[in-house]
Amino acid sequence: MKKYAVILSFLAFLLTACASAPADSVAATPEPTATPVITLEPTPSPTPAPTMAVYDEVSFDDWRDGAGCTMPDYTFSAPHKPQPQEKAAWPTDGVTLRYNAKTLEEAAEIFHTTVENLKELNPDWQDKYSRAGGCYWGLKVQADPYTLPMNNVVTVTVNAPWVESYYDRTEVCDVPASLDKQARAALASAYYFQYHWWGIHAGFLPYEKLDEPVGFFNYRAADGAFYTKFSEFGSFLHTVYSDAWVDDMLSMDPALFAEGENDTILTLDGDRGGNIAYCGHLFTEPELQPNGSLAFWQLSLTCESDDFKGWAGEETIVPDTATVTTVRLVPTENGWRVDALELPS
């Protein structure tokens, strides 16, 4: 039984597609894990995949200093094992592996199975399709329990001291330890942005009301917001994300942000709930792809048991389900950029 908080209908449509002490960055050698049951990408075809241009590594300092806008401050922990949510524990046995797919054929290709097998694993597969979301939700993709990877992570603290709201000023998140420092910072910046302004909350705060609406927009970002000039906001986005990701975000209909008069930022305002059964998330090891990108799985752990009664009691919650989303970073001459990321909760 799914236990989701109420989601505002506008944001459900708009956003569906969905510690260790600070130290200098440390290059970590991930500990070996069990051989994965499944692989990240479909079996390569006999035709060689096009290769992406090879770029020199970009340092964290060069990446941050070359952003063309005021960037947050970053601190990095030493590598450590991932930690679950408070009152949760990682399962010692395997979990059910699930995936949200646009089509059954997509899921079959990614998980090296057949559409017929997916239908057998999901007798209610027709009921799992959401017309609003345009995909199948929570498809079970393999019969055997999936063994969770316990690869090292690094905790990154992202802090934008000029942001007015204490809640929005800082984000603490884990990223794979095997990423270099610049890639860690880019990925942590994406988590920061998406948790605060393009995910749980949508739009910049504080804002001021427009004299006249501009399309869907009734507000512009005001002093104390993450950014108030669209040119700086665009520089941040292109420093963190791929050009394709930024273009997709700003061309949504309706979009959350747009450029206003005199370099202002038009913004919407809204919120959505999270999954109350969320217990934490893990990562598979980043793997270099034929096109030069880095791709890996984010495994969002939830407790889907009917016995789950919430977090008010004293008992430890053990997740039983892992939902897969792909994280992808692409190389550019100015460093790694995030090209695919969904929030785990």
C-alpha atoms as a printed R data frame, in Angstrom:
    type eleno elety resid chain resno      x       y       z
1   ATOM     1    CA   MET     A     1  0.000   0.000   0.000
2   ATOM     2    CA   LYS     A     2  1.505   3.313  -1.016
3   ATOM     3    CA   LYS     A     3  1.684   5.964   1.678
4   ATOM     4    CA   TYR     A     4  2.102   9.283  -0.093
5   ATOM     5    CA   ALA     A     5  1.341  12.705   1.320
6   ATOM     6    CA   VAL     A     6 -1.230  14.812  -0.514
7   ATOM     7    CA   ILE     A     7  0.297  16.465  -3.557
8   ATOM     8    CA   LEU     A     8 -1.107  19.655  -4.979
9   ATOM     9    CA   SER     A     9 -2.653  18.775  -8.299
10  ATOM    10    CA   PHE     A    10 -0.741  21.510 -10.134
11  ATOM    11    CA   LEU     A    11  2.614  20.320  -8.867
12  ATOM    12    CA   ALA     A    12  1.748  16.689  -9.424
13  ATOM    13    CA   PHE     A    13  1.300  17.510 -13.096
14  ATOM    14    CA   LEU     A    14  4.268  19.877 -13.213
15  ATOM    15    CA   LEU     A    15  6.870  17.838 -11.350
16  ATOM    16    CA   THR     A    16  6.008  14.230 -12.206
17  ATOM    17    CA   ALA     A    17  8.708  12.477 -14.288
18  ATOM    18    CA   CYS     A    18  9.473  11.931 -11.702
19  ATOM    19    CA   ALA     A    19 28.283  12.735   9.165
20  ATOM    20    CA   SER     A    20 31.408  12.959   9.434
21  ATOM    21    CA   ALA     A    21 33.415  16.070  10.308
22  ATOM    22    CA   PRO     A    22 34.220  18.324   7.349
23  ATOM    23    CA   ALA     A    23 37.551  17.605   5.765
24  ATOM    24    CA   ASP     A    24 39.319  18.173   2.503
25  ATOM    25    CA   SER     A    25 38.181  16.056  -0.404
26  ATOM    26    CA   VAL     A    26 39.642  12.586  -0.234
27  ATOM    27    CA   ALA     A    27 39.965  10.296  -3.230
28  ATOM    28    CA   ALA     A    28 38.245   7.099  -2.189
29  ATOM    29    CA   THR     A    29 38.664   3.586  -3.421
30  ATOM    30    CA   PRO     A    30 35.157   2.071  -3.127
31  ATOM    31    CA   GLU     A    31 34.930  -1.218  -1.318
32  ATOM    32    CA   PRO     A    32 33.914  -4.142  -3.511
33  ATOM    33    CA   THR     A    33 30.262  -5.113  -3.510
34  ATOM    34    CA   ALA     A    34 28.415  -8.180  -4.636
35  ATOM    35    CA   THR     A    35 28.169  -8.688  -8.370
36  ATOM    36    CA   PRO     A    36 25.095  -6.705  -9.508
37  ATOM    37    CA   VAL     A    37 22.095  -8.759 -10.470
38  ATOM    38    CA   ILE     A    38 21.387  -6.383 -13.321
39  ATOM    39    CA   THR     A    39 23.354  -3.880 -15.351
40  ATOM    40    CA   LEU     A    40 22.827  -0.200 -15.864
41  ATOM    41    CA   GLU     A    41 22.655  -0.009 -19.619
42  ATOM    42    CA   PRO     A    42 21.222  -2.240 -22.341
43  ATOM    43    CA   THR     A    43 23.594  -4.657 -24.012
44  ATOM    44    CA   PRO     A    44 25.580  -2.687 -26.606
45  ATOM    45    CA   SER     A    45 24.609  -3.224 -30.200
46  ATOM    46    CA   PRO     A    46 27.194  -4.426 -32.741
47  ATOM    47    CA   THR     A    47 27.296  -0.872 -34.111
48  ATOM    48    CA   PRO     A    48 29.853   1.127 -32.098
49  ATOM    49    CA   ALA     A    49 28.279   3.895 -30.042
50  ATOM    50    CA   PRO     A    50 29.371   7.435 -30.888
51  ATOM    51    CA   THR     A    51 32.022   8.678 -28.520
52  ATOM    52    CA   MET     A    52 31.972  11.988 -26.746
53  ATOM    53    CA   ALA     A    53 34.935  14.348 -26.930
54  ATOM    54    CA   VAL     A    54 37.540  13.711 -24.239
55  ATOM    55    CA   TYR     A    55 38.114  16.719 -21.990
56  ATOM    56    CA   ASP     A    56 40.814  17.478 -19.477
57  ATOM    57    CA   GLU     A    57 39.800  17.232 -15.840
58  ATOM    58    CA   VAL     A    58 38.546  20.504 -14.369
59  ATOM    59    CA   SER     A    59 39.417  21.286 -10.755
60  ATOM    60    CA   PHE     A    60 36.758  22.174  -8.206
61  ATOM    61    CA   ASP     A    61 38.236  25.665  -7.729
62  ATOM    62    CA   ASP     A    62 38.329  26.379 -11.468
63  ATOM    63    CA   TRP     A    63 34.752  25.130 -11.845
64  ATOM    64    CA   ARG     A    64 33.435  27.296  -9.006
65  ATOM    65    CA   ASP     A    65 35.473  30.379  -9.897
66  ATOM    66    CA   GLY     A    66 34.458  30.167 -13.546
67  ATOM    67    CA   ALA     A    67 30.724  30.042 -12.902
68  ATOM    68    CA   GLY     A    68 30.022  33.666 -13.823
69  ATOM    69    CA   CYS     A    69 27.789  34.121 -10.768
70  ATOM    70    CA   THR     A    70 27.944  33.955  -6.990
71  ATOM    71    CA   MET     A    71 28.140  30.264  -6.100
72  ATOM    72    CA   PRO     A    72 27.418  28.567  -2.768
73  ATOM    73    CA   ASP     A    73 30.115  27.468  -0.353
74  ATOM    74    CA   TYR     A    74 30.961  23.761  -0.171
75  ATOM    75    CA   THR     A    75 32.444  21.475   2.482
76  ATOM    76    CA   PHE     A    76 33.232  17.802   1.921
77  ATOM    77    CA   SER     A    77 33.443  15.011   4.470
78  ATOM    78    CA   ALA     A    78 35.772  12.049   4.298
79  ATOM    79    CA   PRO     A    79 34.345   8.946   2.562
80  ATOM    80    CA   HIS     A    80 32.054   6.863   4.755
81  ATOM    81    CA   LYS     A    81 29.327   4.265   4.580
82  ATOM    82    CA   PRO     A    82 25.821   5.540   3.719
83  ATOM    83    CA   GLN     A    83 23.422   6.054   6.609
84  ATOM    84    CA   PRO     A    84 19.653   5.443   6.571
85  ATOM    85    CA   GLN     A    85 17.054   7.860   7.876
86  ATOM    86    CA   GLU     A    86 16.701   8.180  11.632
87  ATOM    87    CA   LYS     A    87 14.751   5.202  13.062
88  ATOM    88    CA   ALA     A    88 15.458   3.209   9.889
89  ATOM    89    CA   ALA     A    89 17.948   0.395   9.277
90  ATOM    90    CA   TRP     A    90 19.303  -1.022   6.048
91  ATOM    91    CA   PRO     A    91 17.862  -4.487   5.381
92  ATOM    92    CA   THR     A    92 20.201  -7.448   5.704
93  ATOM    93    CA   ASP     A    93 18.191  -9.402   3.142
94  ATOM    94    CA   GLY     A    94 17.379  -8.335  -0.387
95  ATOM    95    CA   VAL     A    95 14.612  -5.932  -1.353
96  ATOM    96    CA   THR     A    96 12.074  -5.745  -4.166
97  ATOM    97    CA   LEU     A    97 13.477  -3.765  -7.070
98  ATOM    98    CA   ARG     A    98 11.062  -1.427  -8.836
99  ATOM    99    CA   TYR     A    99 11.211   1.072 -11.676
100 ATOM   100    CA   ASN     A   100  8.938   3.759 -13.111
101 ATOM   101    CA   ALA     A   101  8.910   3.328 -16.890
102 ATOM   102    CA   LYS     A   102  7.345   5.226 -19.759
103 ATOM   103    CA   THR     A   103  6.755   1.921 -21.536
104 ATOM   104    CA   LEU     A   104  7.067  -1.760 -20.725
105 ATOM   105    CA   GLU     A   105  9.526  -2.046 -23.600
106 ATOM   106    CA   GLU     A   106 11.778   0.560 -21.954
107 ATOM   107    CA   ALA     A   107 11.849  -1.363 -18.674
108 ATOM   108    CA   ALA     A   108 12.441  -4.681 -20.466
109 ATOM   109    CA   GLU     A   109 15.425  -3.256 -22.344
110 ATOM   110    CA   ILE     A   110 17.047  -1.656 -19.300
111 ATOM   111    CA   PHE     A   111 16.665  -4.697 -17.070
112 ATOM   112    CA   HIS     A   112 17.458  -7.308 -19.717
113 ATOM   113    CA   THR     A   113 14.114  -9.057 -19.569
114 ATOM   114    CA   THR     A   114 10.997  -9.314 -21.725
115 ATOM   115    CA   VAL     A   115  7.668  -7.529 -21.729
116 ATOM   116    CA   GLU     A   116  6.001 -10.886 -21.095
117 ATOM   117    CA   ASN     A   117  8.123 -11.445 -17.996
118 ATOM   118    CA   LEU     A   118  7.315  -7.976 -16.686
119 ATOM   119    CA   LYS     A   119  3.623  -8.708 -17.067
120 ATOM   120    CA   GLU     A   120  4.068 -11.952 -15.107
121 ATOM   121    CA   LEU     A   121  5.914 -10.082 -12.352
122 ATOM   122    CA   ASN     A   122  3.208  -7.403 -12.332
123 ATOM   123    CA   PRO     A   123 -0.230  -9.025 -12.756
124 ATOM   124    CA   ASP     A   124 -1.735  -5.570 -12.163
125 ATOM   125    CA   TRP     A   125  0.491  -3.905 -14.763
126 ATOM   126    CA   GLN     A   126 -2.436  -2.184 -16.478
127 ATOM   127    CA   ASP     A   127 -3.471  -0.556 -13.202
128 ATOM   128    CA   LYS     A   128  0.075   0.746 -12.705
129 ATOM   129    CA   TYR     A   129 -0.181   3.073 -15.687
130 ATOM   130    CA   SER     A   130 -0.799   6.740 -14.864
131 ATOM   131    CA   ARG     A   131 -2.221   8.874 -17.657
132 ATOM   132    CA   ALA     A   132 -1.277  12.042 -15.769
133 ATOM   133    CA   GLY     A   133  2.318  10.925 -15.355
134 ATOM   134    CA   GLY     A   134  2.530   9.111 -18.663
135 ATOM   135    CA   CYS     A   135  4.320   6.097 -17.197
136 ATOM   136    CA   TYR     A   136  3.993   2.815 -15.305
137 ATOM   137    CA   TRP     A   137  4.576   3.348 -11.586
138 ATOM   138    CA   GLY     A   138  6.458   0.879  -9.407
139 ATOM   139    CA   LEU     A   139  6.992  -1.946 -11.868
140 ATOM   140    CA   LYS     A   140  8.651  -4.950 -10.254
141 ATOM   141    CA   VAL     A   141 11.572  -5.704 -12.560
142 ATOM   142    CA   GLN     A   142 13.090  -8.937 -11.249
143 ATOM   143    CA   ALA     A   143 11.803 -11.940  -9.350
144 ATOM   144    CA   ASP     A   144 14.806 -12.410  -7.047
145 ATOM   145    CA   PRO     A   145 15.461 -10.052  -4.132
146 ATOM   146    CA   TYR     A   146 17.974  -7.331  -4.982
147 ATOM   147    CA   THR     A   147 21.085  -7.062  -2.797
148 ATOM   148    CA   LEU     A   148 21.716  -3.441  -1.871
149 ATOM   149    CA   PRO     A   149 25.135  -1.945  -2.629
150 ATOM   150    CA   MET     A   150 26.894  -0.288   0.306
151 ATOM   151    CA   ASN     A   151 29.349   1.852  -1.609
152 ATOM   152    CA   ASN     A   152 31.126   4.715   0.126
153 ATOM   153    CA   VAL     A   153 29.638   8.202  -0.062
154 ATOM   154    CA   VAL     A   154 30.872  11.689   0.734
155 ATOM   155    CA   THR     A   155 28.636  14.129   2.600
156 ATOM   156    CA   VAL     A   156 28.611  17.532   0.903
157 ATOM   157    CA   THR     A   157 27.284  20.626   2.674
158 ATOM   158    CA   VAL     A   158 26.096  23.324   0.276
159 ATOM   159    CA   ASN     A   159 25.567  26.743   1.835
160 ATOM   160    CA   ALA     A   160 24.386  29.973   0.183
161 ATOM   161    CA   PRO     A   161 24.841  32.533   2.991
162 ATOM   162    CA   TRP     A   162 22.931  35.289   1.186
163 ATOM   163    CA   VAL     A   163 19.656  33.309   1.148
164 ATOM   164    CA   GLU     A   164 17.162  34.809   3.597
165 ATOM   165    CA   SER     A   165 15.427  31.619   4.733
166 ATOM   166    CA   TYR     A   166 17.453  29.504   7.151
167 ATOM   167    CA   TYR     A   167 15.744  26.402   5.780
168 ATOM   168    CA   ASP     A   168 16.718  27.243   2.191
169 ATOM   169    CA   ARG     A   169 20.237  28.409   2.979
170 ATOM   170    CA   THR     A   170 21.840  24.991   3.403
171 ATOM   171    CA   GLU     A   171 21.517  21.440   2.090
172 ATOM   172    CA   VAL     A   172 23.455  18.411   3.333
173 ATOM   173    CA   CYS     A   173 23.511  15.474   0.948
174 ATOM   174    CA   ASP     A   174 25.504  12.355   0.119
175 ATOM   175    CA   VAL     A   175 27.085  11.664  -3.263
176 ATOM   176    CA   PRO     A   176 29.200   8.728  -4.471
177 ATOM   177    CA   ALA     A   177 32.716   8.902  -3.047
178 ATOM   178    CA   SER     A   178 34.302   7.732  -6.294
179 ATOM   179    CA   LEU     A   179 33.300  10.951  -8.085
180 ATOM   180    CA   ASP     A   180 35.978  13.619  -8.270
181 ATOM   181    CA   LYS     A   181 35.561  16.778  -6.196
182 ATOM   182    CA   GLN     A   182 34.137  18.880  -9.013
183 ATOM   183    CA   ALA     A   183 31.566  16.212  -9.928
184 ATOM   184    CA   ARG     A   184 30.629  15.850  -6.251
185 ATOM   185    CA   ALA     A   185 30.014  19.598  -6.028
186 ATOM   186    CA   ALA     A   186 27.927  19.701  -9.213
187 ATOM   187    CA   LEU     A   187 25.750  16.808  -8.081
188 ATOM   188    CA   ALA     A   188 25.338  18.246  -4.578
189 ATOM   189    CA   SER     A   189 24.353  21.591  -6.137
190 ATOM   190    CA   ALA     A   190 21.668  19.832  -8.162
191 ATOM   191    CA   TYR     A   191 20.261  18.167  -5.048
192 ATOM   192    CA   TYR     A   192 20.308  21.557  -3.301
193 ATOM   193    CA   PHE     A   193 18.464  23.317  -6.119
194 ATOM   194    CA   GLN     A   194 15.914  20.560  -6.644
195 ATOM   195    CA   TYR     A   195 15.080  20.009  -2.975
196 ATOM   196    CA   HIS     A   196 14.462  23.689  -2.311
197 ATOM   197    CA   TRP     A   197 13.158  25.242  -5.526
198 ATOM   198    CA   TRP     A   198 12.363  22.587  -8.125
199 ATOM   199    CA   GLY     A   199 11.024  19.663  -6.125
200 ATOM   200    CA   ILE     A   200  9.567  19.724  -2.630
201 ATOM   201    CA   HIS     A   201  9.007  23.459  -3.029
202 ATOM   202    CA   ALA     A   202  8.573  25.016  -6.467
203 ATOM   203    CA   GLY     A   203  9.740  28.554  -7.141
204 ATOM   204    CA   PHE     A   204 11.910  31.130  -5.366
205 ATOM   205    CA   LEU     A   205 11.182  32.693  -1.995
206 ATOM   206    CA   PRO     A   206 10.895  35.473  -1.022
207 ATOM   207    CA   TYR     A   207  9.069  37.072  -3.922
208 ATOM   208    CA   GLU     A   208  7.071  40.184  -4.665
209 ATOM   209    CA   LYS     A   209  3.748  40.262  -6.459
210 ATOM   210    CA   LEU     A   210  3.670  41.564 -10.020
211 ATOM   211    CA   ASP     A   211  1.430  44.508 -10.836
212 ATOM   212    CA   GLU     A   212  0.040  42.479 -13.728
213 ATOM   213    CA   PRO     A   213  0.404  38.717 -14.291
214 ATOM   214    CA   VAL     A   214  2.780  37.602 -17.032
215 ATOM   215    CA   GLY     A   215  1.296  34.415 -18.433
216 ATOM   216    CA   PHE     A   216  1.203  31.931 -15.541
217 ATOM   217    CA   PHE     A   217  3.477  34.116 -13.413
218 ATOM   218    CA   ASN     A   218  2.268  36.345 -10.592
219 ATOM   219    CA   TYR     A   219  5.583  36.882  -8.776
220 ATOM   220    CA   ARG     A   220  9.216  37.905  -9.217
221 ATOM   221    CA   ALA     A   221 12.093  36.796  -7.003
222 ATOM   222    CA   ALA     A   222 12.929  39.408  -4.343
223 ATOM   223    CA   ASP     A   223 16.008  40.202  -2.249
224 ATOM   224    CA   GLY     A   224 16.849  37.201  -0.077
225 ATOM   225    CA   ALA     A   225 16.014  34.675  -2.788
226 ATOM   226    CA   PHE     A   226 18.649  32.300  -4.147
227 ATOM   227    CA   TYR     A   227 18.993  34.579  -7.175
228 ATOM   228    CA   THR     A   228 17.166  37.728  -8.233
229 ATOM   229    CA   LYS     A   229 18.841  38.301 -11.619
230 ATOM   230    CA   PHE     A   230 17.965  35.870 -14.382
231 ATOM   231    CA   SER     A   231 21.440  36.161 -15.903
232 ATOM   232    CA   GLU     A   232 23.047  34.941 -12.646
233 ATOM   233    CA   PHE     A   233 20.445  32.221 -12.232
234 ATOM   234    CA   GLY     A   234 21.140  31.026 -15.778
235 ATOM   235    CA   SER     A   235 24.865  30.960 -15.076
236 ATOM   236    CA   PHE     A   236 24.275  28.792 -12.004
237 ATOM   237    CA   LEU     A   237 22.070  26.384 -13.950
238 ATOM   238    CA   HIS     A   238 24.587  26.004 -16.781
239 ATOM   239    CA   THR     A   239 27.408  25.525 -14.253
240 ATOM   240    CA   VAL     A   240 25.553  22.641 -12.591
241 ATOM   241    CA   TYR     A   241 23.440  21.082 -15.361
242 ATOM   242    CA   SER     A   242 23.851  20.133 -18.991
243 ATOM   243    CA   ASP     A   243 22.552  22.592 -21.588
244 ATOM   244    CA   ALA     A   244 19.887  20.057 -22.578
245 ATOM   245    CA   TRP     A   245 18.620  19.756 -18.986
246 ATOM   246    CA   VAL     A   246 18.413  23.539 -18.593
247 ATOM   247    CA   ASP     A   247 16.588  23.927 -21.911
248 ATOM   248    CA   ASP     A   248 14.059  21.269 -20.894
249 ATOM   249    CA   MET     A   249 13.447  22.883 -17.506
250 ATOM   250    CA   LEU     A   250 12.938  26.387 -18.855
251 ATOM   251    CA   SER     A   251 10.747  25.227 -21.757
252 ATOM   252    CA   MET     A   252  8.242  23.285 -19.646
253 ATOM   253    CA   ASP     A   253  4.634  24.327 -20.100
254 ATOM   254    CA   PRO     A   254  4.171  25.924 -17.684
255 ATOM   255    CA   ALA     A   255  7.741  26.477 -16.471
256 ATOM   256    CA   LEU     A   256  8.588  27.351 -12.873
257 ATOM   257    CA   PHE     A   257 10.886  30.226 -13.860
258 ATOM   258    CA   ALA     A   258 11.206  32.708 -16.711
259 ATOM   259    CA   GLU     A   259 13.128  35.870 -17.504
260 ATOM   260    CA   GLY     A   260 11.270  39.058 -16.652
261 ATOM   261    CA   GLU     A   261 11.892  42.692 -17.472
262 ATOM   262    CA   ASN     A   262 15.259  44.179 -16.479
263 ATOM   263    CA   ASP     A   263 16.875  40.782 -15.841
264 ATOM   264    CA   THR     A   264 14.382  39.804 -13.125
265 ATOM   265    CA   ILE     A   265 13.222  36.254 -12.418
266 ATOM   266    CA   LEU     A   266  9.548  35.422 -12.803
267 ATOM   267    CA   THR     A   267  8.611  32.597 -10.455
268 ATOM   268    CA   LEU     A   268  5.714  30.374  -9.508
269 ATOM   269    CA   ASP     A   269  4.987  29.265  -5.947
270 ATOM   270    CA   GLY     A   270  3.882  25.875  -4.704
271 ATOM   271    CA   ASP     A   271  4.717  22.791  -2.669
272 ATOM   272    CA   ARG     A   272  4.303  19.046  -2.821
273 ATOM   273    CA   GLY     A   273  4.445  16.313  -0.241
274 ATOM   274    CA   GLY     A   274  6.973  13.524   0.085
275 ATOM   275    CA   ASN     A   275  6.709   9.788   0.593
276 ATOM   276    CA   ILE     A   276  6.183   9.167   4.300
277 ATOM   277    CA   ALA     A   277  7.628   5.666   3.893
278 ATOM   278    CA   TYR     A   278 10.997   6.951   2.624
279 ATOM   279    CA   CYS     A   279 13.921   5.415   4.557
280 ATOM   280    CA   GLY     A   280 17.018   6.748   2.738
281 ATOM   281    CA   HIS     A   281 18.852   6.099  -0.502
282 ATOM   282    CA   LEU     A   282 21.958   4.382  -1.849
283 ATOM   283    CA   PHE     A   283 24.012   4.504  -5.029
284 ATOM   284    CA   THR     A   284 25.520   1.945  -7.338
285 ATOM   285    CA   GLU     A   285 29.066   2.698  -8.456
286 ATOM   286    CA   PRO     A   286 29.334   5.341 -11.222
287 ATOM   287    CA   GLU     A   287 30.331   3.711 -14.504
288 ATOM   288    CA   LEU     A   288 31.841   5.351 -17.561
289 ATOM   289    CA   GLN     A   289 29.538   4.921 -20.565
290 ATOM   290    CA   PRO     A   290 30.546   4.563 -24.243
291 ATOM   291    CA   ASN     A   291 29.509   8.177 -24.907
292 ATOM   292    CA   GLY     A   292 31.810   9.509 -22.173
293 ATOM   293    CA   SER     A   293 29.120  10.128 -19.556
294 ATOM   294    CA   LEU     A   294 29.020   8.740 -16.024
295 ATOM   295    CA   ALA     A   295 25.852   6.873 -15.089
296 ATOM   296    CA   PHE     A   296 24.706   5.097 -11.951
297 ATOM   297    CA   TRP     A   297 21.594   4.175 -10.055
298 ATOM   298    CA   GLN     A   298 20.024   6.023  -7.189
299 ATOM   299    CA   LEU     A   299 18.099   3.495  -5.116
300 ATOM   300    CA   SER     A   300 15.319   5.080  -3.070
301 ATOM   301    CA   LEU     A   301 14.395   2.824  -0.134
302 ATOM   302    CA   THR     A   302 10.835   2.676   1.194
303 ATOM   303    CA   CYS     A   303  8.796   0.455   3.489
304 ATOM   304    CA   GLU     A   304  5.766  -0.741   1.552
305 ATOM   305    CA   SER     A   305  4.553  -3.255   4.140
306 ATOM   306    CA   ASP     A   306  0.954  -2.947   5.302
307 ATOM   307    CA   ASP     A   307  2.373  -3.130   8.833
308 ATOM   308    CA   PHE     A   308  4.070   0.241   8.413
309 ATOM   309    CA   LYS     A   309  2.286   2.704  10.709
310 ATOM   310    CA   GLY     A   310  4.547   5.723  10.384
311 ATOM   311    CA   TRP     A   311  7.457   7.009  12.418
312 ATOM   312    CA   ALA     A   312  5.799   7.850  15.729
313 ATOM   313    CA   GLY     A   313  6.649   4.556  17.455
314 ATOM   314    CA   GLU     A   314  9.942   3.336  18.868
315 ATOM   315    CA   GLU     A   315 10.417   0.385  16.534
316 ATOM   316    CA   THR     A   316 13.071   0.426  13.827
317 ATOM   317    CA   ILE     A   317 11.729   0.598  10.277
318 ATOM   318    CA   VAL     A   318 13.345  -1.714   7.739
319 ATOM   319    CA   PRO     A   319 12.699  -0.844   4.071
320 ATOM   320    CA   ASP     A   320 11.596  -3.622   1.756
321 ATOM   321    CA   THR     A   321 11.539  -1.863  -1.626
322 ATOM   322    CA   ALA     A   322 14.117  -0.016  -3.738
323 ATOM   323    CA   THR     A   323 12.963   2.206  -6.597
324 ATOM   324    CA   VAL     A   324 15.550   2.846  -9.302
325 ATOM   325    CA   THR     A   325 16.269   6.164 -10.964
326 ATOM   326    CA   THR     A   326 19.279   6.933 -13.131
327 ATOM   327    CA   VAL     A   327 21.764   9.664 -12.296
328 ATOM   328    CA   ARG     A   328 23.883  10.820 -15.223
329 ATOM   329    CA   LEU     A   329 26.726  13.332 -15.502
330 ATOM   330    CA   VAL     A   330 28.128  14.438 -18.835
331 ATOM   331    CA   PRO     A   331 31.612  15.866 -19.431
332 ATOM   332    CA   THR     A   332 32.181  19.307 -20.900
333 ATOM   333    CA   GLU     A   333 35.274  21.433 -21.374
334 ATOM   334    CA   ASN     A   334 34.249  23.198 -18.144
335 ATOM   335    CA   GLY     A   335 33.726  20.076 -16.052
336 ATOM   336    CA   TRP     A   336 31.004  17.562 -15.277
337 ATOM   337    CA   ARG     A   337 27.357  18.589 -15.616
338 ATOM   338    CA   VAL     A   338 24.274  16.828 -14.237
339 ATOM   339    CA   ASP     A   339 22.088  15.533 -17.062
340 ATOM   340    CA   ALA     A   340 19.624  13.310 -15.154
341 ATOM   341    CA   LEU     A   341 18.565  13.422 -11.505
342 ATOM   342    CA   GLU     A   342 15.328  12.861  -9.616
343 ATOM   343    CA   LEU     A   343 14.854  13.472  -5.919
344 ATOM   344    CA   PRO     A   344 14.787  10.213  -3.949
345 ATOM   345    CA   SER     A   345 11.813  11.185  -1.781
